[in-house]
mmCIF file with all atom_site columns, C-alpha atoms in Angstrom:
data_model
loop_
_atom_site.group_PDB
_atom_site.id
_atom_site.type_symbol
_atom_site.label_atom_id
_atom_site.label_alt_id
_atom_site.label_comp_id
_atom_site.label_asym_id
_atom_site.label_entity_id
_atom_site.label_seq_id
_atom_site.pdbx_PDB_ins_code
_atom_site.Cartn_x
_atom_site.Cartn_y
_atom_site.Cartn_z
_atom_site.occupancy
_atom_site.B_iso_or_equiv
_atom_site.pdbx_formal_charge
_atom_site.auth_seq_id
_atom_site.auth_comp_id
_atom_site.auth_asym_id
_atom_site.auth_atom_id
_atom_site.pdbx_PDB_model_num
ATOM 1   C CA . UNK A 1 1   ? 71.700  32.358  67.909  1.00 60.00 ? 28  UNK A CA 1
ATOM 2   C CA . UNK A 1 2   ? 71.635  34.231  64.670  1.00 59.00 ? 29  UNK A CA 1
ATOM 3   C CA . UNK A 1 3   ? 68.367  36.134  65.736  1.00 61.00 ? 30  UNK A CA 1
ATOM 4   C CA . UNK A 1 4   ? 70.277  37.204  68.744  1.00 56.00 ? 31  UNK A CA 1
ATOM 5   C CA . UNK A 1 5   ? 73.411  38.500  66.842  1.00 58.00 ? 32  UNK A CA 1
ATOM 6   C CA . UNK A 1 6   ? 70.937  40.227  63.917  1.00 56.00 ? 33  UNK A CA 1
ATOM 7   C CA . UNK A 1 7   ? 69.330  41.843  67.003  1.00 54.00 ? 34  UNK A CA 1
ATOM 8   C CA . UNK A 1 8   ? 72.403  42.781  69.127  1.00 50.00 ? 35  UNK A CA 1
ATOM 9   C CA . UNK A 1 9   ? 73.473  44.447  65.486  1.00 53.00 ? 36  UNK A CA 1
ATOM 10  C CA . UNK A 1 10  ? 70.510  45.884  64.669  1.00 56.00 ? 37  UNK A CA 1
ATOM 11  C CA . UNK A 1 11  ? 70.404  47.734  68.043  1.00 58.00 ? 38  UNK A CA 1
ATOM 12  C CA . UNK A 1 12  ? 73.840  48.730  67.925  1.00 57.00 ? 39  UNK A CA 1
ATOM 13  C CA . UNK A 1 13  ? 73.471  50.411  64.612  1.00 51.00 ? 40  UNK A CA 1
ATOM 14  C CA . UNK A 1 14  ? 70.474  52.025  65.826  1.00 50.00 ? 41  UNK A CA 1
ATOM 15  C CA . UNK A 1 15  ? 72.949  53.411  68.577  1.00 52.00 ? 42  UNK A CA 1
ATOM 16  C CA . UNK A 1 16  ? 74.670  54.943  66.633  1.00 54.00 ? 43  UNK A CA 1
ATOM 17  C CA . UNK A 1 17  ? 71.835  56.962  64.678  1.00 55.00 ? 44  UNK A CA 1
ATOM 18  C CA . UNK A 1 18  ? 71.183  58.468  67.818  1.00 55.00 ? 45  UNK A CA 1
ATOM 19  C CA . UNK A 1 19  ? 74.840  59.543  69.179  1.00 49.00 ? 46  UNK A CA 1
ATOM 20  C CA . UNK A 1 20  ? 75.684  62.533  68.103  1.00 51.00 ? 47  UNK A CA 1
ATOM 21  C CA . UNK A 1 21  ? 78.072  62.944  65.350  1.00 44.00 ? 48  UNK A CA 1
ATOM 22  C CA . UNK A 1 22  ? 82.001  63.374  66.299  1.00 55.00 ? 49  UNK A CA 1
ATOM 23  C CA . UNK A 1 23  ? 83.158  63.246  62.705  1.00 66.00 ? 50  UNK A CA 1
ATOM 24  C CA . UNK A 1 24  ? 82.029  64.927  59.294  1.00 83.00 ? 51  UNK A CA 1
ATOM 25  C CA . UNK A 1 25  ? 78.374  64.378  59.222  1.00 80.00 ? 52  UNK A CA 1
ATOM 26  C CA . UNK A 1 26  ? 76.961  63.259  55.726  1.00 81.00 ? 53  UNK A CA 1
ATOM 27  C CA . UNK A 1 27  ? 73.165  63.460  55.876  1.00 84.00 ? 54  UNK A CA 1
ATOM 28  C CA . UNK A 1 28  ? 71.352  61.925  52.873  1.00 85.00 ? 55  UNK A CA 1
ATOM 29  C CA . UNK A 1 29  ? 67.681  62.219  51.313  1.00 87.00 ? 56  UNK A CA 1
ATOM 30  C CA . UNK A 1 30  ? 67.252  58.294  52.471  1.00 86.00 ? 57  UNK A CA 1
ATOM 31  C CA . UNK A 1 31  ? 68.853  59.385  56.364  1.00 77.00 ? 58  UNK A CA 1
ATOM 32  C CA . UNK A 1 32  ? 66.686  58.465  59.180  1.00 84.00 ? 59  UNK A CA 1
ATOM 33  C CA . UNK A 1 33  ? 68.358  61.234  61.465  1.00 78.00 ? 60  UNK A CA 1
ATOM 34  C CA . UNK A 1 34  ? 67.921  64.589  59.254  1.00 85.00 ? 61  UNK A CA 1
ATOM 35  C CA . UNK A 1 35  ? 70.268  66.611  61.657  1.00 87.00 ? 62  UNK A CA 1
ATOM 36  C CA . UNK A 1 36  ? 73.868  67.257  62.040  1.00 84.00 ? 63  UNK A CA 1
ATOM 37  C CA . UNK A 1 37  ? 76.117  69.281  64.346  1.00 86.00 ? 64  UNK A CA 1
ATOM 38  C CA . UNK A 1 38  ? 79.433  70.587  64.359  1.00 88.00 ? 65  UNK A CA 1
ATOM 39  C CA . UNK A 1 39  ? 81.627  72.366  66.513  1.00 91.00 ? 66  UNK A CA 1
ATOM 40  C CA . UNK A 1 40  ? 83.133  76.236  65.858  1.00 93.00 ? 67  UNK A CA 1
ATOM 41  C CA . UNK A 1 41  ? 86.224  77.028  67.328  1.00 95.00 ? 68  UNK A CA 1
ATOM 42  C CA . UNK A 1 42  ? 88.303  80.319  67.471  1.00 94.00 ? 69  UNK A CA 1
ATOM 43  C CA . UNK A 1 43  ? 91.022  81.178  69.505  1.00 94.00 ? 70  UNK A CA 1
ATOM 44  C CA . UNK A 1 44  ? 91.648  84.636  70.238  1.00 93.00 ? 71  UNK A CA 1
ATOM 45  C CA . UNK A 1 45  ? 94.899  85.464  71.886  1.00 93.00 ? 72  UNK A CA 1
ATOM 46  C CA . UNK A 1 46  ? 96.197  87.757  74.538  1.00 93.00 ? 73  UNK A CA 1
ATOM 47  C CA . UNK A 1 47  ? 97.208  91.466  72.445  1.00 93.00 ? 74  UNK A CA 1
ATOM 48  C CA . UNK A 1 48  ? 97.968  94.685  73.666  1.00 93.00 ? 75  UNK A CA 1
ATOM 49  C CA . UNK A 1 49  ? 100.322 97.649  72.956  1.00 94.00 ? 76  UNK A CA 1
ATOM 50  C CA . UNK A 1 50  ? 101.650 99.924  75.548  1.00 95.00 ? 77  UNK A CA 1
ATOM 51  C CA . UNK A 1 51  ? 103.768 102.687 74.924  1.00 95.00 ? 78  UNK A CA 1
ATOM 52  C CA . UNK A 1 52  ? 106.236 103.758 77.630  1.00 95.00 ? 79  UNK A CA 1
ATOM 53  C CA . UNK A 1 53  ? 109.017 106.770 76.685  1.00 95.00 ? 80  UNK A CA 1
ATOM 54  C CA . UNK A 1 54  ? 112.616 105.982 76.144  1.00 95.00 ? 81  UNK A CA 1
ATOM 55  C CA . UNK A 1 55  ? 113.614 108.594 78.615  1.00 94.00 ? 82  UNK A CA 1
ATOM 56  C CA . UNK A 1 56  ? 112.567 111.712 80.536  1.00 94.00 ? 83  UNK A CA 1
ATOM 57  C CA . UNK A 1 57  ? 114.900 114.553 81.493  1.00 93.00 ? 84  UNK A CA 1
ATOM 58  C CA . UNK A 1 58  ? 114.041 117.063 84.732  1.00 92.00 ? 85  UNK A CA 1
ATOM 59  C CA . UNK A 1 59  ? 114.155 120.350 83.663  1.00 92.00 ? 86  UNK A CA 1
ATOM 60  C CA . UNK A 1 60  ? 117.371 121.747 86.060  1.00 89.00 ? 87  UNK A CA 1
ATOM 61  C CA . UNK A 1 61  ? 115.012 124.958 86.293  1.00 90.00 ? 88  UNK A CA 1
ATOM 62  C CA . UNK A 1 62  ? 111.561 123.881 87.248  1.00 92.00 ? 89  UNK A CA 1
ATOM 63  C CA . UNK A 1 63  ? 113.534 120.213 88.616  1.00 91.00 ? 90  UNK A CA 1
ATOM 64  C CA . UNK A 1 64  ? 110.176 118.534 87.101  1.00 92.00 ? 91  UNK A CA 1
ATOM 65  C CA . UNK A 1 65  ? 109.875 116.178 84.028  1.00 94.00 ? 92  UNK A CA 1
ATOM 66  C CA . UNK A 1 66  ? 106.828 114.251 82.679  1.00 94.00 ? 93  UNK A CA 1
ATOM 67  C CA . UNK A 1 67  ? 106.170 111.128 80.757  1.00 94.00 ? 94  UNK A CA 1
ATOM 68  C CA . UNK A 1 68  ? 103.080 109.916 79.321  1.00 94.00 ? 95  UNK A CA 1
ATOM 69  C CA . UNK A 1 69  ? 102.755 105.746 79.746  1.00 94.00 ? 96  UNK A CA 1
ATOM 70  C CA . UNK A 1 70  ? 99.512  104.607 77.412  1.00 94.00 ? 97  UNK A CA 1
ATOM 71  C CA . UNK A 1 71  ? 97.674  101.429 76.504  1.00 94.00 ? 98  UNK A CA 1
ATOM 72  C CA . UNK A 1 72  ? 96.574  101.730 73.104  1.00 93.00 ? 99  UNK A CA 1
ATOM 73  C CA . UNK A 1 73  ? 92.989  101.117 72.490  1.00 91.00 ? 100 UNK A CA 1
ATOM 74  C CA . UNK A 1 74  ? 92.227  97.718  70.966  1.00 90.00 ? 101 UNK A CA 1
ATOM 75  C CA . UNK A 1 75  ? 93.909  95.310  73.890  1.00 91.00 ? 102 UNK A CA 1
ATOM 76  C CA . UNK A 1 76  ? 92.426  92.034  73.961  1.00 92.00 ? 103 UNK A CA 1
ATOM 77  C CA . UNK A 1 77  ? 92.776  90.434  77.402  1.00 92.00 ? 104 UNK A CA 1
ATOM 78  C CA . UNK A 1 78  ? 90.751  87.068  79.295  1.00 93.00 ? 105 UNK A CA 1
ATOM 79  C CA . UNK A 1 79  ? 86.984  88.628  80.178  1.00 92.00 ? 106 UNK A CA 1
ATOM 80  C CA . UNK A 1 80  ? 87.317  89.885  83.928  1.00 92.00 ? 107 UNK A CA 1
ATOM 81  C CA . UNK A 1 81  ? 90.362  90.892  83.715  1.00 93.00 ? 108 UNK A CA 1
ATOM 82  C CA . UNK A 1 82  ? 92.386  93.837  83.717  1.00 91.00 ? 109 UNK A CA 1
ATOM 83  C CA . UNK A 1 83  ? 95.952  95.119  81.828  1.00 93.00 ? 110 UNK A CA 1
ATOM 84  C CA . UNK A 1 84  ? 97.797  96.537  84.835  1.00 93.00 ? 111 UNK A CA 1
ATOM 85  C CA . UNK A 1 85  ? 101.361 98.632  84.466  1.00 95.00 ? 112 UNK A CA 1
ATOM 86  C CA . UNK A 1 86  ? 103.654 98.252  88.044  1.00 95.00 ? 113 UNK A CA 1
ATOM 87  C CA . UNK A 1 87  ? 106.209 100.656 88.343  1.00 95.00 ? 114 UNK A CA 1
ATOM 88  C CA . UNK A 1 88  ? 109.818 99.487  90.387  1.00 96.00 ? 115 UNK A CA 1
ATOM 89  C CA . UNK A 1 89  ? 113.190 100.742 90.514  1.00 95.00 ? 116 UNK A CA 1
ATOM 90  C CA . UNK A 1 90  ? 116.452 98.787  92.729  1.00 91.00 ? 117 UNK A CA 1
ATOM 91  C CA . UNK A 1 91  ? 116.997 102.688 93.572  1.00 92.00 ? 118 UNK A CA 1
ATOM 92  C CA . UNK A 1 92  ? 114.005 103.119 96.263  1.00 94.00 ? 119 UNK A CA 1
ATOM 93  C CA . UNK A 1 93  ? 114.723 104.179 99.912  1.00 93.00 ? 120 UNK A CA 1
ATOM 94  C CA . UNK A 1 94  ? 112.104 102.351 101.780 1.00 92.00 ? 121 UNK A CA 1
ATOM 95  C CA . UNK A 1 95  ? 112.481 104.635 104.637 1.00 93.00 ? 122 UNK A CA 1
ATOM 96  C CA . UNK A 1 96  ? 112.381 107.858 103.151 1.00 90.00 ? 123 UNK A CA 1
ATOM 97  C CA . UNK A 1 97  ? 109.717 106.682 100.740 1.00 91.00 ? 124 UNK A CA 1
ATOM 98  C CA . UNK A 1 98  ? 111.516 108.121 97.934  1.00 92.00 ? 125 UNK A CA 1
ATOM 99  C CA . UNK A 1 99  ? 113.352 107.082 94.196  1.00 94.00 ? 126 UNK A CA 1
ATOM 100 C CA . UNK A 1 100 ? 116.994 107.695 94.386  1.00 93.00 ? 127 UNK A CA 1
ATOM 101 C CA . UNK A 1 101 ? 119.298 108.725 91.192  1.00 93.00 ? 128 UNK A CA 1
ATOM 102 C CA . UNK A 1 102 ? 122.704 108.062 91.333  1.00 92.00 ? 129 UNK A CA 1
ATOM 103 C CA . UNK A 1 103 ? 125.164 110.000 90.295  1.00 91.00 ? 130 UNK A CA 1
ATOM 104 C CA . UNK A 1 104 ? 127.266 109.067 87.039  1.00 89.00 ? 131 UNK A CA 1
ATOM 105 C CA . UNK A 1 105 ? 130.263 109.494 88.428  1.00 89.00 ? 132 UNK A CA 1
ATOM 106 C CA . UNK A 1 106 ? 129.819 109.200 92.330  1.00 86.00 ? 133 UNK A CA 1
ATOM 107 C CA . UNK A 1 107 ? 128.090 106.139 92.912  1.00 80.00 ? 134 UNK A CA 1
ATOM 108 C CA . UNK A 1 108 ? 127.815 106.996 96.779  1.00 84.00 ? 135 UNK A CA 1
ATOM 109 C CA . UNK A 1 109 ? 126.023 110.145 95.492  1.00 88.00 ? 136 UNK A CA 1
ATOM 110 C CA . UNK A 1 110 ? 122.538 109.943 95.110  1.00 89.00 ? 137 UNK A CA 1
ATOM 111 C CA . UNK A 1 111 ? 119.480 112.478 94.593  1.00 91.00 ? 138 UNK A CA 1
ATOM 112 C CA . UNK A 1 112 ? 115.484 111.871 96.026  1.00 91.00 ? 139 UNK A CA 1
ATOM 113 C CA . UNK A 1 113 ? 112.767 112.316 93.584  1.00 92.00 ? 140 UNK A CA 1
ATOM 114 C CA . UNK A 1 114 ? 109.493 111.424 93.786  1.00 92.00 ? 141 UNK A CA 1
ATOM 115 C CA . UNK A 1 115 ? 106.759 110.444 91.337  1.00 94.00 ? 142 UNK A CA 1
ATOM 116 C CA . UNK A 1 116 ? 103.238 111.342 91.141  1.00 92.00 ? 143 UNK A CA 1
ATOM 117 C CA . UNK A 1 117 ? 100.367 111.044 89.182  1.00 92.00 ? 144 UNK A CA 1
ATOM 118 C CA . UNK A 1 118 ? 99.471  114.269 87.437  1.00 91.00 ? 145 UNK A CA 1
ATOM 119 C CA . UNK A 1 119 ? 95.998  114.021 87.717  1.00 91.00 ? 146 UNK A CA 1
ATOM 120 C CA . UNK A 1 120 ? 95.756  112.649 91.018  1.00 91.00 ? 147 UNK A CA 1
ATOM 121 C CA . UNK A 1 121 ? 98.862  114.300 92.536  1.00 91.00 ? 148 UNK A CA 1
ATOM 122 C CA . UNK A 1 122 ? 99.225  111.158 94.181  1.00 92.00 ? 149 UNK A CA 1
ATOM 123 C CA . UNK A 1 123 ? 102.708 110.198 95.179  1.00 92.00 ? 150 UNK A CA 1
ATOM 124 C CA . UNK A 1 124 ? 103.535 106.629 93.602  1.00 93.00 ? 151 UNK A CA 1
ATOM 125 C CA . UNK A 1 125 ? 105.796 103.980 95.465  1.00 94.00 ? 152 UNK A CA 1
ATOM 126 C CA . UNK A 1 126 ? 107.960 101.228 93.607  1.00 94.00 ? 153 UNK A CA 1
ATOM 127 C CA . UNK A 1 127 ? 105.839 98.209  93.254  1.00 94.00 ? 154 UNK A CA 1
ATOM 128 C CA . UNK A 1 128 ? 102.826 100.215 92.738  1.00 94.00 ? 155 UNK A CA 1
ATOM 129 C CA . UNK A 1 129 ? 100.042 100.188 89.455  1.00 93.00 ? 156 UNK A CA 1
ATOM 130 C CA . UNK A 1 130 ? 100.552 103.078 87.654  1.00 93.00 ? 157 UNK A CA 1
ATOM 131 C CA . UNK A 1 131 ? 98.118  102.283 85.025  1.00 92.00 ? 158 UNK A CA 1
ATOM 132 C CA . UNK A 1 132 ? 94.918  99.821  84.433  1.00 91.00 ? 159 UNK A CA 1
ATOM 133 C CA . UNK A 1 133 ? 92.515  99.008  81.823  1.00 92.00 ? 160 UNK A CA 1
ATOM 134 C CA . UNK A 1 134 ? 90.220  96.357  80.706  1.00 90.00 ? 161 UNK A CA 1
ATOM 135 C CA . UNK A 1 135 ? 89.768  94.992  77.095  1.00 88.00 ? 162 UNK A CA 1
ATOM 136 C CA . UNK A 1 136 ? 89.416  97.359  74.562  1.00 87.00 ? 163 UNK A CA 1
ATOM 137 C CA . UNK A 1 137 ? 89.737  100.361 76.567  1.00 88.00 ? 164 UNK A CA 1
ATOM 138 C CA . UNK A 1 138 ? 92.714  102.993 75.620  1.00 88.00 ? 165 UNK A CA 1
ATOM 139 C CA . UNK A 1 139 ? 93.978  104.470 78.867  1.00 90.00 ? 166 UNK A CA 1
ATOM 140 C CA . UNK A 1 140 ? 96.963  106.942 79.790  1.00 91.00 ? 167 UNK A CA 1
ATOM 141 C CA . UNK A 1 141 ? 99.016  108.499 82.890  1.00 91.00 ? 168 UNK A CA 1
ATOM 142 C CA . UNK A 1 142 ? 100.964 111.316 83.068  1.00 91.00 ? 169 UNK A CA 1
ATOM 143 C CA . UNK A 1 143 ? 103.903 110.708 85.843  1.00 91.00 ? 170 UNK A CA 1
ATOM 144 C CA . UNK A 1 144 ? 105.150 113.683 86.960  1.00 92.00 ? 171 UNK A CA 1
ATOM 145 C CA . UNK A 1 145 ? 109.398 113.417 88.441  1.00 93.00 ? 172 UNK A CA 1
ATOM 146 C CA . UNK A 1 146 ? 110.451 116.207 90.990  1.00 91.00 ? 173 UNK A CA 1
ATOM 147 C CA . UNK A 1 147 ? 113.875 116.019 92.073  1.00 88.00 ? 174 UNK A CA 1
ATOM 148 C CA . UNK A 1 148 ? 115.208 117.683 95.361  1.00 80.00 ? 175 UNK A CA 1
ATOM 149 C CA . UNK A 1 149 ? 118.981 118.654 94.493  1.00 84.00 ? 176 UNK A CA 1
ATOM 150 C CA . UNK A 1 150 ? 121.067 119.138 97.061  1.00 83.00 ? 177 UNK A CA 1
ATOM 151 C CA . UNK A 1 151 ? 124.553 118.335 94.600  1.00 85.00 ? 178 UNK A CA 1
ATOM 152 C CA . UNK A 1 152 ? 125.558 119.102 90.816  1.00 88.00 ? 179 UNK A CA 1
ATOM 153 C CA . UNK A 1 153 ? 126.179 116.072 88.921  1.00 90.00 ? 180 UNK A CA 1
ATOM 154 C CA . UNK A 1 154 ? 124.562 113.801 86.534  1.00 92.00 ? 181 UNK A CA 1
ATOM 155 C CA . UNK A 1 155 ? 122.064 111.946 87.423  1.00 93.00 ? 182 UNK A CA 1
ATOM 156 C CA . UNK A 1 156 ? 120.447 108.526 86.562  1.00 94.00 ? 183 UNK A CA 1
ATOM 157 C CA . UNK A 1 157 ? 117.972 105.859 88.104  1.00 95.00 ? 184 UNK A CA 1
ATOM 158 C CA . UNK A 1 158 ? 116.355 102.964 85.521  1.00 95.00 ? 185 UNK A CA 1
ATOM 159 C CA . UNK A 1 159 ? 112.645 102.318 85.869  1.00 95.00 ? 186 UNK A CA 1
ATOM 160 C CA . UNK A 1 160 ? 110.684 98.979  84.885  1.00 96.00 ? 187 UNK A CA 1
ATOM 161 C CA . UNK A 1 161 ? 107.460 98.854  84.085  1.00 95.00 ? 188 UNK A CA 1
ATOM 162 C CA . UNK A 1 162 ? 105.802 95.436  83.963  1.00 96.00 ? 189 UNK A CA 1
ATOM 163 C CA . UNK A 1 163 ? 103.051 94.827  82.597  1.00 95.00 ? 190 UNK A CA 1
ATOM 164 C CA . UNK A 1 164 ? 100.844 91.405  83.782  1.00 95.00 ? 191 UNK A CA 1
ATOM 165 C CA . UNK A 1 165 ? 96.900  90.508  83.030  1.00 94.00 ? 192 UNK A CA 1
ATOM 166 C CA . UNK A 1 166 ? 95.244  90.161  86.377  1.00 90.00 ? 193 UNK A CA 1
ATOM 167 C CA . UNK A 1 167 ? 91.759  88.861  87.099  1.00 90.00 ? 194 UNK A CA 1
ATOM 168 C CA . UNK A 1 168 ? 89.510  92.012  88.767  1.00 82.00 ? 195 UNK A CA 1
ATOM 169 C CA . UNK A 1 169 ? 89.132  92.596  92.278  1.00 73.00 ? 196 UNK A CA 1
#
């Protein structure tokens, strides 16, 4: 019975030569196993910076304003994804296809503008991406706001931009 329980022992210890190492290895000059492994670990989190103005007045003369939105080089997102910038407003007639300002001081009174994309001239909707990038990539889009008066008056509308990390398509 003893030979038995030396050799269940023996074996077990020799187990455990062989497994690899889950703990701080210590490997000494008398070691059967020479080898050790460990196990590096770094964490890099999600950063970016984007940089959308405070405000942007139409010019009452040329009834156009522009505003630069920008994602600073340097953004660290998951690999095969992309940083993507919607644009919404509450103020969007669905029908006409067009953002609405209201008026300060009428709030029946509103005025149509439209935005667009000043390199593309395309016309942006609410909901759509106004901007993209992948990791480490700087990016920037001019929007470009023409209003149609038809009223004088003051004029307001709030934009949000949200920004989300979405896989590619």
């Amino acid at each position: 019975m003893k030979k038995l329980i030396s050799f269940v022992l023996a074996f077990a210890l020799l187990l455990t030569l062989i497994l690899p190492a889950t703990a701080d290895t210590t490997i000494k000059q008398d070691s059967i196993v020479q080898t050790g492994s460990m196990t590096l670990n770094y964490t890099v989190a999600v950063t970016y910076t984007v940089i959308i103005p405070e405000s942007v007045t139409i010019d009452p003369v040329t009834k156009t304003g522009s505003g630069t939105i920008t994602i600073e080089a340097g953004a660290l997102i998951p690999y095969e994804n992309h940083l993507q910038i919607n644009i919404s407003s509450e103020n969007y007639d669905t029908d006409a296809k067009k953002f609405m300002m209201q008026e300060k001081s009428n709030s029946s009174d509103y005025l149509y503008y439209t935005i667009k994309d000043e390199k593309t001239s395309n016309e942006i909707s609410t909901g759509a991406c106004v901007l993209a990038a992948d990791s480490n990539e700087a990016a920037s889009v001019t929007l470009v706001y023409q209003a149609e008066p038809t009223y004088s008056g003051t004029y307001t509308d709030t934009l949000t931009f949200t920004v989300v990390v979405q896989p590619e398509i």
